[in-house]
Coordinates of C-alpha atoms in Angstrom, one line a residue:
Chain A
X24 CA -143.5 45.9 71.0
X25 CA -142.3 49.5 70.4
X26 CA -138.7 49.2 69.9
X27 CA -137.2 52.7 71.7
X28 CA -135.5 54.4 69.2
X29 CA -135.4 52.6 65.9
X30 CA -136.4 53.8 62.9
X31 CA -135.9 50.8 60.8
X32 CA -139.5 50.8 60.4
X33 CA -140.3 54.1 59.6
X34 CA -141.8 55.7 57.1
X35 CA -139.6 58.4 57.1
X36 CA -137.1 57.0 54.4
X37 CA -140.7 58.4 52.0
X38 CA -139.7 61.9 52.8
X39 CA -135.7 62.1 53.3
X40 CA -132.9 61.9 51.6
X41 CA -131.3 58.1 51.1
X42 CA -128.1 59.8 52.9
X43 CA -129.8 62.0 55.8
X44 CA -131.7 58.7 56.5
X45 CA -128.7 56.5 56.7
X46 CA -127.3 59.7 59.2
X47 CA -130.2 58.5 61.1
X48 CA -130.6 55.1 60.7
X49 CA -126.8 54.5 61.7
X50 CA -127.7 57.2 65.1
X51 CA -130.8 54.8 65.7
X52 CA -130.0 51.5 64.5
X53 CA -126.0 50.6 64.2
X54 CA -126.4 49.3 67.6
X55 CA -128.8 46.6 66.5
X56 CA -126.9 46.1 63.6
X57 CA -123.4 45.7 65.6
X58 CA -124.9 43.3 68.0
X59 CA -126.3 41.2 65.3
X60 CA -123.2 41.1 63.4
X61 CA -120.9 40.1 66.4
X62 CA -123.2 36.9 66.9
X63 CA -123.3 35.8 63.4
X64 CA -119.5 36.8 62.7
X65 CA -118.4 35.7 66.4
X66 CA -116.2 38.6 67.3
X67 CA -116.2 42.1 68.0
X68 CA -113.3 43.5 65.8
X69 CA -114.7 41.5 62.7
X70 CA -118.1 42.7 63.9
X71 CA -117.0 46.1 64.2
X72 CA -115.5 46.7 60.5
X73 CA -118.3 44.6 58.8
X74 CA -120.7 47.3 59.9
X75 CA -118.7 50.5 58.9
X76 CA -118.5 48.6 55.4
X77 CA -121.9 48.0 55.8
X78 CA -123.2 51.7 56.3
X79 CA -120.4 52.6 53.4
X80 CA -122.0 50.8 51.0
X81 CA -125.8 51.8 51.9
X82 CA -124.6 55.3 51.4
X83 CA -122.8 54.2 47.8
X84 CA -126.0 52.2 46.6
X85 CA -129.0 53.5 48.3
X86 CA -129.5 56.9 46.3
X87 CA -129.2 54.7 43.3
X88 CA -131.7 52.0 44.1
X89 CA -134.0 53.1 46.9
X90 CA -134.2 52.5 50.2
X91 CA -134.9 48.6 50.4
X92 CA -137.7 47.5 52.8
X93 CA -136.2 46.0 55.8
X94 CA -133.1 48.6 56.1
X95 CA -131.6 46.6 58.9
X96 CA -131.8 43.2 57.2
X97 CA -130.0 44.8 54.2
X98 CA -127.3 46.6 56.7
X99 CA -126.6 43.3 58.4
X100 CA -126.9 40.6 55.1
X101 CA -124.4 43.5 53.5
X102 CA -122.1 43.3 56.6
X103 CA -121.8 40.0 56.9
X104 CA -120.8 39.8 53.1
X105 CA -117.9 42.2 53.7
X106 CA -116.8 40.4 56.5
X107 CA -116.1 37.4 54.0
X108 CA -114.9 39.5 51.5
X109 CA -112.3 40.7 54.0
X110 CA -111.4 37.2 55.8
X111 CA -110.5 36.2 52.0
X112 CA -109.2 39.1 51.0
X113 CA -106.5 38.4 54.3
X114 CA -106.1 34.6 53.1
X115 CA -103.9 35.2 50.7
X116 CA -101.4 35.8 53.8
X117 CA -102.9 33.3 56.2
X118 CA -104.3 30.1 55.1
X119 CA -106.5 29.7 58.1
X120 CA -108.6 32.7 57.4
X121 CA -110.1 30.3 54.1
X122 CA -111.8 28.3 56.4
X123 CA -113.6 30.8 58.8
X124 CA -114.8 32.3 55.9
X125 CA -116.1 29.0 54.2
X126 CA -117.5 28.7 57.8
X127 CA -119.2 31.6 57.8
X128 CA -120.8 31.4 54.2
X129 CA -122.2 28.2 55.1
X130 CA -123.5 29.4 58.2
X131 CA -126.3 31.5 56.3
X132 CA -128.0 33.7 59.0
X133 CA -131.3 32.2 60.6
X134 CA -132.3 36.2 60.8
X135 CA -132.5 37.3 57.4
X136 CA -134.9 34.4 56.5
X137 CA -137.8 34.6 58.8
X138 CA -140.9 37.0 58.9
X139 CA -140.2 40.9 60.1
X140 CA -141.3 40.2 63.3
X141 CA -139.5 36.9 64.0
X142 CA -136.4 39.0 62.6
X143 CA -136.4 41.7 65.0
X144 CA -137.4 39.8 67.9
X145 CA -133.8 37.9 67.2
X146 CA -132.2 41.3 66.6
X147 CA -133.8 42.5 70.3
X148 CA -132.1 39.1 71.8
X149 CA -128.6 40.0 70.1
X150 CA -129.0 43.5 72.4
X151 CA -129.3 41.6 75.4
X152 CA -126.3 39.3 74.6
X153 CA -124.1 42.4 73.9
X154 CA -125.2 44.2 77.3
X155 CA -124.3 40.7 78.8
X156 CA -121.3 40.6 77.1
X157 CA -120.0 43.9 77.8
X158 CA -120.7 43.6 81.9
X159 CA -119.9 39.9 82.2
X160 CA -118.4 39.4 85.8
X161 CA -115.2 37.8 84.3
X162 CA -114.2 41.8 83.2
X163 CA -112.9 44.0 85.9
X164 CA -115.1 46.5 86.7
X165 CA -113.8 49.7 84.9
X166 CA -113.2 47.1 81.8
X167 CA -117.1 46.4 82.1
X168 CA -118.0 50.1 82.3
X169 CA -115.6 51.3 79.4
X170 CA -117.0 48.4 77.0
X171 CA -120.6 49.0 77.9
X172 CA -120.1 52.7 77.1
X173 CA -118.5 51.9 74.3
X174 CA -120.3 49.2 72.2
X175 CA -124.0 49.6 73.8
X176 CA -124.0 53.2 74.0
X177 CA -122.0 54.2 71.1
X178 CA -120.0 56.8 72.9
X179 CA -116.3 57.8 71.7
X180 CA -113.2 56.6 73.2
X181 CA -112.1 59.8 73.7
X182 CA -115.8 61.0 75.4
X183 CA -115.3 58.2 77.7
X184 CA -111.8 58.7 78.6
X185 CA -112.8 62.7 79.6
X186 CA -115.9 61.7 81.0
X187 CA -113.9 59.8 83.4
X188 CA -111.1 61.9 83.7
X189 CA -108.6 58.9 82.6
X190 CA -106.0 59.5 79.6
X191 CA -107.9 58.3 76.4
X192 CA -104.9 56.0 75.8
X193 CA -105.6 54.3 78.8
X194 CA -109.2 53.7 78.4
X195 CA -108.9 52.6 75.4
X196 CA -106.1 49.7 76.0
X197 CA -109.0 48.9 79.0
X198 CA -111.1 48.5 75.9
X199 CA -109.1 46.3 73.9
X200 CA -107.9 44.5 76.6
X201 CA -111.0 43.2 77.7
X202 CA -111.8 42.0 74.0
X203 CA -109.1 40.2 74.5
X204 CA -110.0 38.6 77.4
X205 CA -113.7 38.1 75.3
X206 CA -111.9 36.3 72.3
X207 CA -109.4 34.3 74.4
X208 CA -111.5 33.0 77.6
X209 CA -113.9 32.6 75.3
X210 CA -117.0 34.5 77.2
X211 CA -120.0 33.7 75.2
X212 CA -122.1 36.0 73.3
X213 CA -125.6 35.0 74.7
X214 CA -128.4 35.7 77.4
X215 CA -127.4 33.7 80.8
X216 CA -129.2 30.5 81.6
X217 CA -132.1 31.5 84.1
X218 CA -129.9 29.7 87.3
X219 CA -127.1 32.5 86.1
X220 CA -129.4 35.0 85.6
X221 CA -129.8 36.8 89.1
X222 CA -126.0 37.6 89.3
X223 CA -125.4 38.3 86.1
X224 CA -128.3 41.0 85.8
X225 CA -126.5 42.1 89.3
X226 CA -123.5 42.7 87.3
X227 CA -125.5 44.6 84.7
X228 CA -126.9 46.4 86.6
X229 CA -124.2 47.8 88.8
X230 CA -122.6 49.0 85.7
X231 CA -125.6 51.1 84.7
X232 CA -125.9 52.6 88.3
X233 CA -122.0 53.1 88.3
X234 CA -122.1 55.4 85.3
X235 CA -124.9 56.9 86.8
X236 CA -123.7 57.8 90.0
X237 CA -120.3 59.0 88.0
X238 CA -122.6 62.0 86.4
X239 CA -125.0 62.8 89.3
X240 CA -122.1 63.2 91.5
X241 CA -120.2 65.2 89.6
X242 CA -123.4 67.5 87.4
X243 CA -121.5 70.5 88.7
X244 CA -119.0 72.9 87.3
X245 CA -117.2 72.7 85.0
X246 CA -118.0 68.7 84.1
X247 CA -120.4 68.9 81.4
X248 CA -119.5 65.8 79.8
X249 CA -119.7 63.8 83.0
X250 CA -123.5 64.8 83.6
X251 CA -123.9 63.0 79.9
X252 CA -123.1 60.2 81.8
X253 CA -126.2 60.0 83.7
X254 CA -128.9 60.6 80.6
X255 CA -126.7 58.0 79.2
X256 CA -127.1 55.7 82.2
X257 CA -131.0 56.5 82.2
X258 CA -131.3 55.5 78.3
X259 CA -129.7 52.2 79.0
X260 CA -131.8 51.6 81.9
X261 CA -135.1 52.1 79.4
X262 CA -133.3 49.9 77.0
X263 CA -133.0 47.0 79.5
X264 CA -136.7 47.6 80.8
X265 CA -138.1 46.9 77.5
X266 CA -135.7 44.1 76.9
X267 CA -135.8 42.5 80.0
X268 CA -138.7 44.1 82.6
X269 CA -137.3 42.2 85.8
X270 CA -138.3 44.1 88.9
X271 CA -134.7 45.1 89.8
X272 CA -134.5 46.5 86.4
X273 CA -137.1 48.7 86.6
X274 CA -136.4 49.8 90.2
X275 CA -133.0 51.0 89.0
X276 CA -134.9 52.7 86.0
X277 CA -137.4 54.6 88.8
X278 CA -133.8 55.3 91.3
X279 CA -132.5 57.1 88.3
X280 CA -135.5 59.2 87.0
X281 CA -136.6 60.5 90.8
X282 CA -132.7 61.1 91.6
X283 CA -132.6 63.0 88.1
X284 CA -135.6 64.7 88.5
X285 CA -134.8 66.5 91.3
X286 CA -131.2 67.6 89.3
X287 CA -132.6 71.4 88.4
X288 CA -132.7 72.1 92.2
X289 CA -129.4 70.5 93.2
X290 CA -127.1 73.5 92.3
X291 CA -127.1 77.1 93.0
X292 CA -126.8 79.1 89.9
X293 CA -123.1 79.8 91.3
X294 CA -122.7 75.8 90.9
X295 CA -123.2 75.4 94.8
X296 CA -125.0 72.5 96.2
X297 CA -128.0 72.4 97.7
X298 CA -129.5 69.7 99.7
X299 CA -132.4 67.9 99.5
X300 CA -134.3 70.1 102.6
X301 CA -132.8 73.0 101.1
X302 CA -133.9 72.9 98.0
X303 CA -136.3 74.4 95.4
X304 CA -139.2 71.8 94.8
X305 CA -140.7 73.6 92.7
X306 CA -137.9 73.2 89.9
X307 CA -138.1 69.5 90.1
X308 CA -139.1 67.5 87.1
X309 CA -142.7 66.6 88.1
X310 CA -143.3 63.8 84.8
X311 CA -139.8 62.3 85.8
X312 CA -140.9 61.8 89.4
X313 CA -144.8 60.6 88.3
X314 CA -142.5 57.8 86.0
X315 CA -139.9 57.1 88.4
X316 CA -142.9 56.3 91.1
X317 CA -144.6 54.3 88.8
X318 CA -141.8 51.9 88.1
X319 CA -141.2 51.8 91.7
X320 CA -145.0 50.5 92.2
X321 CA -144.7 48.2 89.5
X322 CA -141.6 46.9 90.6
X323 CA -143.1 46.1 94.8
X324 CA -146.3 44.3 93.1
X325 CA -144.3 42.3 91.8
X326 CA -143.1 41.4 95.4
X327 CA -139.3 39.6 93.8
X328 CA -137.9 43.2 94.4
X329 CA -134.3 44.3 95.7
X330 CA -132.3 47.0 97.0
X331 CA -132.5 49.1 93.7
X332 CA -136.4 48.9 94.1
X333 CA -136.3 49.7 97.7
X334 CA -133.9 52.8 97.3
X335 CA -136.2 53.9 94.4
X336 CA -139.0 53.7 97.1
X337 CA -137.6 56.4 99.7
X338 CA -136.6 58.6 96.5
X339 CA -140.1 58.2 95.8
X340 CA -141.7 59.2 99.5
X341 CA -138.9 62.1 99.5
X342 CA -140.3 63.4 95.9
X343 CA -144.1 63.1 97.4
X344 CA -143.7 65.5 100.0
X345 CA -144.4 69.1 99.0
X346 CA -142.4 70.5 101.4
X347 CA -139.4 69.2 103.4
X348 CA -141.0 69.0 106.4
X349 CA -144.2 67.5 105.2
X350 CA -141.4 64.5 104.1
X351 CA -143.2 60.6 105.9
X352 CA -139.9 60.2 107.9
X353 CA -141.8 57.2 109.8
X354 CA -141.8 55.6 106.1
X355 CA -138.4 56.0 105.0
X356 CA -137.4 54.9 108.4
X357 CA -139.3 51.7 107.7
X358 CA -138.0 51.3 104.5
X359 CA -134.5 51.5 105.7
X360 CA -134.8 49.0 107.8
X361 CA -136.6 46.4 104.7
X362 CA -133.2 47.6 103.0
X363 CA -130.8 46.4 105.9
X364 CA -132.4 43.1 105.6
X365 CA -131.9 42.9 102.5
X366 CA -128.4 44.5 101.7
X367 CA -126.4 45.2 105.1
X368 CA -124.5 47.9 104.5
X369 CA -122.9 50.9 106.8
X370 CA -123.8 53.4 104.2
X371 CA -127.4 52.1 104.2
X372 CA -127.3 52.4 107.9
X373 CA -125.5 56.4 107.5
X374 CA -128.8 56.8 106.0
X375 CA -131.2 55.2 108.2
X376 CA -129.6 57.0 110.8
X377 CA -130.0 60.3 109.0
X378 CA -133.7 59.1 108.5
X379 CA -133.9 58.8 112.3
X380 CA -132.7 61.7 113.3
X381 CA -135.3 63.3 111.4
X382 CA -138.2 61.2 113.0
X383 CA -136.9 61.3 116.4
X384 CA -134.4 64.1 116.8
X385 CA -130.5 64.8 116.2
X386 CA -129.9 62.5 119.3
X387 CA -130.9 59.8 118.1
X388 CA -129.2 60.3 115.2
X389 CA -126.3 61.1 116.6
X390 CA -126.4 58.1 118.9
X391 CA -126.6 55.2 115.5
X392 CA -123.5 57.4 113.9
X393 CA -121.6 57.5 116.4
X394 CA -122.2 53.7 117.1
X395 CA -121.5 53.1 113.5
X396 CA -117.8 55.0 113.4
X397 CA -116.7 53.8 116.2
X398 CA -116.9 50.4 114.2
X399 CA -114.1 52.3 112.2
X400 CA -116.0 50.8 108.4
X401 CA -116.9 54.5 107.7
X402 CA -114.1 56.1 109.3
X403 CA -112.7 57.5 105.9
X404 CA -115.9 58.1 104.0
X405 CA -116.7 62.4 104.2
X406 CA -120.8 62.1 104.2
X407 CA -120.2 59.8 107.8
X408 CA -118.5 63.1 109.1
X409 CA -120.2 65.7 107.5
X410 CA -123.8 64.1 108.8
X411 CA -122.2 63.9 112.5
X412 CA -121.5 67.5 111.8
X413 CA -124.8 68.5 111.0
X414 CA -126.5 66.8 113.9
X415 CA -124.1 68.6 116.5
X416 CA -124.4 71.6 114.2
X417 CA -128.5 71.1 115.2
X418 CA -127.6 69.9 119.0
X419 CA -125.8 73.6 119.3
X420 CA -122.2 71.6 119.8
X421 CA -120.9 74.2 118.3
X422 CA -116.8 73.4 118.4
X423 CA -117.7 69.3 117.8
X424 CA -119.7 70.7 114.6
X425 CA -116.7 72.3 113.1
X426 CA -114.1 69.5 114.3
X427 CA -116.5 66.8 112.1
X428 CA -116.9 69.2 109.3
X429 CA -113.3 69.9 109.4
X430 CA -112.6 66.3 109.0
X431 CA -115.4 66.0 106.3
X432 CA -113.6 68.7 104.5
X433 CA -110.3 66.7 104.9
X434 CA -111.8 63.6 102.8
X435 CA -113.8 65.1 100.8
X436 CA -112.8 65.3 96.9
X437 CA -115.7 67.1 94.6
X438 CA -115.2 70.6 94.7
X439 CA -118.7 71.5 95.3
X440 CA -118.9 69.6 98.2
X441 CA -115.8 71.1 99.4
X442 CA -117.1 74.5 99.2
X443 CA -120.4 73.3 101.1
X444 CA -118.6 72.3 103.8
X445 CA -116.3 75.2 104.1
X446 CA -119.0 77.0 104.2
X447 CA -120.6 75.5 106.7
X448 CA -117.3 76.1 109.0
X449 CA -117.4 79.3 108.8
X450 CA -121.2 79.9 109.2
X451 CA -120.2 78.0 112.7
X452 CA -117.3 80.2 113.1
X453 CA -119.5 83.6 112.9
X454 CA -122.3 82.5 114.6
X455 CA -119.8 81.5 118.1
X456 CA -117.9 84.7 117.2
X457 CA -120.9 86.8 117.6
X458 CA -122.0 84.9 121.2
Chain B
X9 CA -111.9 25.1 74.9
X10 CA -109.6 23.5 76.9
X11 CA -109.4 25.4 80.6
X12 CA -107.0 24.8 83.4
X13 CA -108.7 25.1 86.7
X14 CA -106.0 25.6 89.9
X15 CA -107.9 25.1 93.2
X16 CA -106.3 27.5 95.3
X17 CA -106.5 26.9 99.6
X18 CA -105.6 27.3 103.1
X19 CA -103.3 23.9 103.3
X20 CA -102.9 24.8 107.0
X21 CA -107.0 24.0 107.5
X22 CA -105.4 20.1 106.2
X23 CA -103.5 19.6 108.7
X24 CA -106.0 20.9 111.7
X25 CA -109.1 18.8 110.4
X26 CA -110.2 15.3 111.5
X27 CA -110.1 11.9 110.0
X28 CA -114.4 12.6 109.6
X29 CA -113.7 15.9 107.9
X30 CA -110.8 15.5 105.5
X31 CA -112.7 11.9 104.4
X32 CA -116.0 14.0 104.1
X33 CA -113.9 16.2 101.5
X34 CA -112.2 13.4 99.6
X35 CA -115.8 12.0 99.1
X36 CA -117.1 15.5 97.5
X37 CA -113.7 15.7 95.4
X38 CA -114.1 11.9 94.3
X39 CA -117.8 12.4 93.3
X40 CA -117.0 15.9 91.7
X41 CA -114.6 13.8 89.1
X42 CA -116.7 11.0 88.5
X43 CA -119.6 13.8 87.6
X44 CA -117.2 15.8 84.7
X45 CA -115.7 12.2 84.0
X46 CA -119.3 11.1 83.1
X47 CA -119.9 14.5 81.8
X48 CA -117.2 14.5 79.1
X49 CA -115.8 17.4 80.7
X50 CA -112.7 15.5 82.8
X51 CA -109.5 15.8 80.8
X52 CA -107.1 15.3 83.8
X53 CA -106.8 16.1 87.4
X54 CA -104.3 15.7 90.0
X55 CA -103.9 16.8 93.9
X56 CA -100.5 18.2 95.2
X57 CA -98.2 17.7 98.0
X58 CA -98.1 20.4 100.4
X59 CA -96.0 23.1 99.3
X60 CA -93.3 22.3 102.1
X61 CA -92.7 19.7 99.6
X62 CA -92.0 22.5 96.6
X63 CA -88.8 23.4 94.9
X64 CA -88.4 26.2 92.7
X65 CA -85.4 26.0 89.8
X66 CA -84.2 29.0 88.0
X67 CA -81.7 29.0 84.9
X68 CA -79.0 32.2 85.1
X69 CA -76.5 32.6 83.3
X70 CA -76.4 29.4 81.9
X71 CA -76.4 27.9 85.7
X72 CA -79.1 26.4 87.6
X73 CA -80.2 27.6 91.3
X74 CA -82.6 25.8 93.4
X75 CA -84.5 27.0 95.9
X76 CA -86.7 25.6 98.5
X77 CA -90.6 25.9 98.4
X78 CA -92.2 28.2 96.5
X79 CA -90.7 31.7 96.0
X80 CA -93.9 33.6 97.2
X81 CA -95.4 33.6 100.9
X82 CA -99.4 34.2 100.4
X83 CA -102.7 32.6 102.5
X84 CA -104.1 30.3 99.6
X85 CA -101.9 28.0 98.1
X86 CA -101.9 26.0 95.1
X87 CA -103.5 22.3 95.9
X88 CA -104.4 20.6 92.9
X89 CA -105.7 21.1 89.6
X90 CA -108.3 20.1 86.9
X91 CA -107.6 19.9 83.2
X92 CA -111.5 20.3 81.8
X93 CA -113.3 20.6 77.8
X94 CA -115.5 22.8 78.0
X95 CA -118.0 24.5 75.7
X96 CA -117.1 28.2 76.9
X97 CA -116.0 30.1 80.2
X98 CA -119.6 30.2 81.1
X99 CA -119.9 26.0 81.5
X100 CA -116.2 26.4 82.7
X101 CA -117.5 28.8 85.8
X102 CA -119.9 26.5 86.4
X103 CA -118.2 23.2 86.6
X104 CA -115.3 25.2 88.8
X105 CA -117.9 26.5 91.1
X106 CA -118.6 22.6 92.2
X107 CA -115.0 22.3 93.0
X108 CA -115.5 22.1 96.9
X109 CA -112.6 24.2 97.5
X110 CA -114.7 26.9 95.5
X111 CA -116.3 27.4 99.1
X112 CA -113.4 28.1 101.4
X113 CA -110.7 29.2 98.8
X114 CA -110.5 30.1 95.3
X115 CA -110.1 28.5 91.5
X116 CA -108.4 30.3 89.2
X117 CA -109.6 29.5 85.2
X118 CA -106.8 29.7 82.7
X119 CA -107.9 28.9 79.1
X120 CA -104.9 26.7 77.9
X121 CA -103.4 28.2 74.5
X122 CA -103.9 26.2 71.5
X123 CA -101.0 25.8 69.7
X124 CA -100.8 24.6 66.0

């Protein structure tokens, strides 16, 4: 198995320079290393300093002696070594410290011992039990997202904390806050049991989609940062399909890459946003879409699919059509409706009312939204509105049009989609004006 | 790890159910202990009178106040509780799941502090 990124086992230590190659190997492979090291020294802040000490000394003895032949084995054996070097170092002040380190030199690691293979297969299970870690259930939800970001991703505290517009203090009391709650509930550092598995992969994966949705929403403007968030979300979606290829998993993988693809066309080059029928297809990322789609295939053969798969689906029939109105509305219709049964959801049913309206006409559109607001679930979200709008817009109720964008307008937050809207008022406006 | 699991309920529903019903769920609590008593994971257990029953003591100043009940009005109210060993909150999330009030109200896990 190709192991994305690593270049442990490169042959590129021949040709570089001991310290460029630890640059790279610590870019590549402190990951692996830190989710190695928090199983065998059982805790992240332990974890965490064994494997700066680790990289430290690389860079002190490597130019002297070579690069050794298993990098990572060396990076983790060394970490683990100044782990106990620090526990005793600490022991003079706290007797209790002795023991975990007498514990822990005992406990020689299984890892280091075994063939290469055997050795990275572990190291590839110590990724998953981090990811599981990071999003268990037990976390609140923005405690899941900063950790993930954090630990699996290797982002900053501070690139986090802008990224999501929150003071960096904050975030980063979020962060030790739920390591806290790690050490002190005890959550365990391992894979689920397969009777756990569905809802914790659930959890998983709603934290990768999260920090998605947090940069596609907001790839506009001024927010540069924040549409890093959604490459970021896409790596750690191909990091979890070749660590664990459930069909949800890649579904979520193919939602991401046809959303993304299609990112080039979104915006105006005045930062304006341009919808989907609006937009120019020719700018969208054609070997983004062909992977996305194929995901989404392999994920229905495998016929133990979810929502993620099925939303990955319509992307998928919107990115085959060449034109808008060449778009298989009868499909997404149908697949709409496999969704409801699945997940029941208003804003699934926004959308298959949207879907309709195309296949049949704004009226009966219009008909399924108003039905669903007068159930009051969507009454504050903008898109309910702003789609009520557009439908009247296309029925030629002109002053309804403006009253639902008007309300849009009133809920909506993004700047980009404030300006849409605005401008969609006074399009209205102008066209009554000259009647 | 020792975790302290509070079951957490409606004790209105008590007092509207039949003789069949209530019996039904004495039968799922009695077989739930004798399952973590067999299991090694049973430490202690006990149900609680209805809060009507409650009283609440504060100390200030150096003077005691008692107050009927509990001091806070809320829908789920605290019913009973298990004492359980377990290996980590994983196995504790499990065993509290097959607490039958698990299905109509809530358990909240509490790892108890170890102190030395």
């Amino acid at each position: 198995m190709p192991e994305e990124g690593s270049i442990a086992g490169d042959n590129a230590r021949a040709t570089t320079e001991p310290a460029e190659f630890i640059g790279a190997l610590y870019r590549s492979d402190s990951r692996r290393v830190l989710a190695t090291l928090i199983r065998l020294l059982g805790g992240f802040e332990l974890a965490e300093e064994a494997m700066h000490d680790a990289f430290i000394a690389a860079l002190e003895s490597w130019p002297r002696t070579g690069v050794p032949q298993n990098p990572r084995a060396w990076l983790i054996s060394a970490g683990r070594f100044k782990a106990i070097d620090r526990l005793r170092r600490g022991a003079r002040f706290d007797a209790a410290l002795v023991a975990i380190a007498d514990q822990l030199e005992a406990n020689a690691p299984p890892v280091l011992e075994c063939a290469d293979d055997e050795a990275n297969h572990g190291i590839e299970d110590d990724r998953l039990r981090l990811i599981f870690t990071c999003c268990h259930p037990a976390l609140t939800p923005d405690a899941r997202i900063a950790l993930t970001l954090r630990e699996v991703c290797a982002l900053g505290t501070e690139e986090i904390a802008s990224a999501f517009l929150v003071p960096a203090p904050t975030l980063a009391q979020r962060i030790v806050r739920a390591k806290g709650k790690i050490r002190d509930a005890k959550i365990p550092y391992q894979v689920p049991a397969r009777e756990e598995l569905a809802e914790r992969l659930d959890a998983v994966l709603q934290v990768i989609y999260l920090v998605f949705n947090e940069g596609y929403s907001a790839s506009l403007g001024d927010s540069v940062t924040r549409h890093d968030l959604s490459s970021e979300a896409i790596r750690l979606g191909r990091l979890l399909t070749e660590l664990l290829p459930e069909p949800e998993v890649l579904g979520l993988l193919g939602l991401m890459l046809l959303h993304d693809a299609r990112r080039p066309a979104r915006t105006s080059a005045d930062g304006d946003l341009i919808l989907l029928h609006e937009q120019d297809r020719s700018l969208w990322n054609q070997q983004q879409i062909r992977d996305g789609a194929a995901l989404v295939e392999r994920a229905l053969a495998s016929r133990r699919f979810g929502p993620y798969t099925l939303q990955a689906a319509i992307a998928a029939v919107h990115a085959d059509a060449a034109a808008a109105e060449a778009t298989d509305w009868q499909q997404i219709v149908g697949l709409y409706d496999v969704l409801l049964r699945v997940e029941a959801s208003p804003v699934v049913e926004l959308n298959r009312a949207a879907a309709v309206a195309m296949r049949d006409g704004p009226q009966a559109g219009l008909a399924l939204i108003d039905a669903i607001l007068a159930r009051g679930e969507l009454a504050e979200y903008f898109l309910a509105h702003s789609a009520r709008a557009d439908l009247c817009r296309r029925l030629g109720r002109v002053p309804e049009a403006i009253a639902a964008y008007r309300r849009a307008l009133e809920l909506a937050k993004q700047v980009p989609e404030r300006r849409f809207l605005e401008r969609r008022i006074a399009e209205l406006q102008n066209a009554s004006k000259a009647l | 790890m020792k975790y302290l699991c509070l079951i957490y309920d409606n004790e209105k529903t008590w007092e509207t159910m039949s003789k069949e019903e209530s019996g039904a769920i004495y039968g799922e609590y009695y077989a739930f202990t004798e399952g973590i008593k067999k299991s090694g994971h049973y430490l202690g257990g006990n149900p609680l009178q209805p809060t009507q029953t409650a009283s609440t003591v504060r100390v200030r100043q150096g003077k005691i106040s008692t107050t009927d009940g509990p001091f806070a009005e809320t829908k789920e109210q605290l019913g009973g509780y298990y004492l359980i060993e377990s290996k980590d909150l994983n196995e504790a999330i499990q065993l509290a799941s097959r607490i039958p009030a698990a299905r109509t109200g809530s358990i909240e896990i509490r790892p108890v502090m170890a102190i030395e």
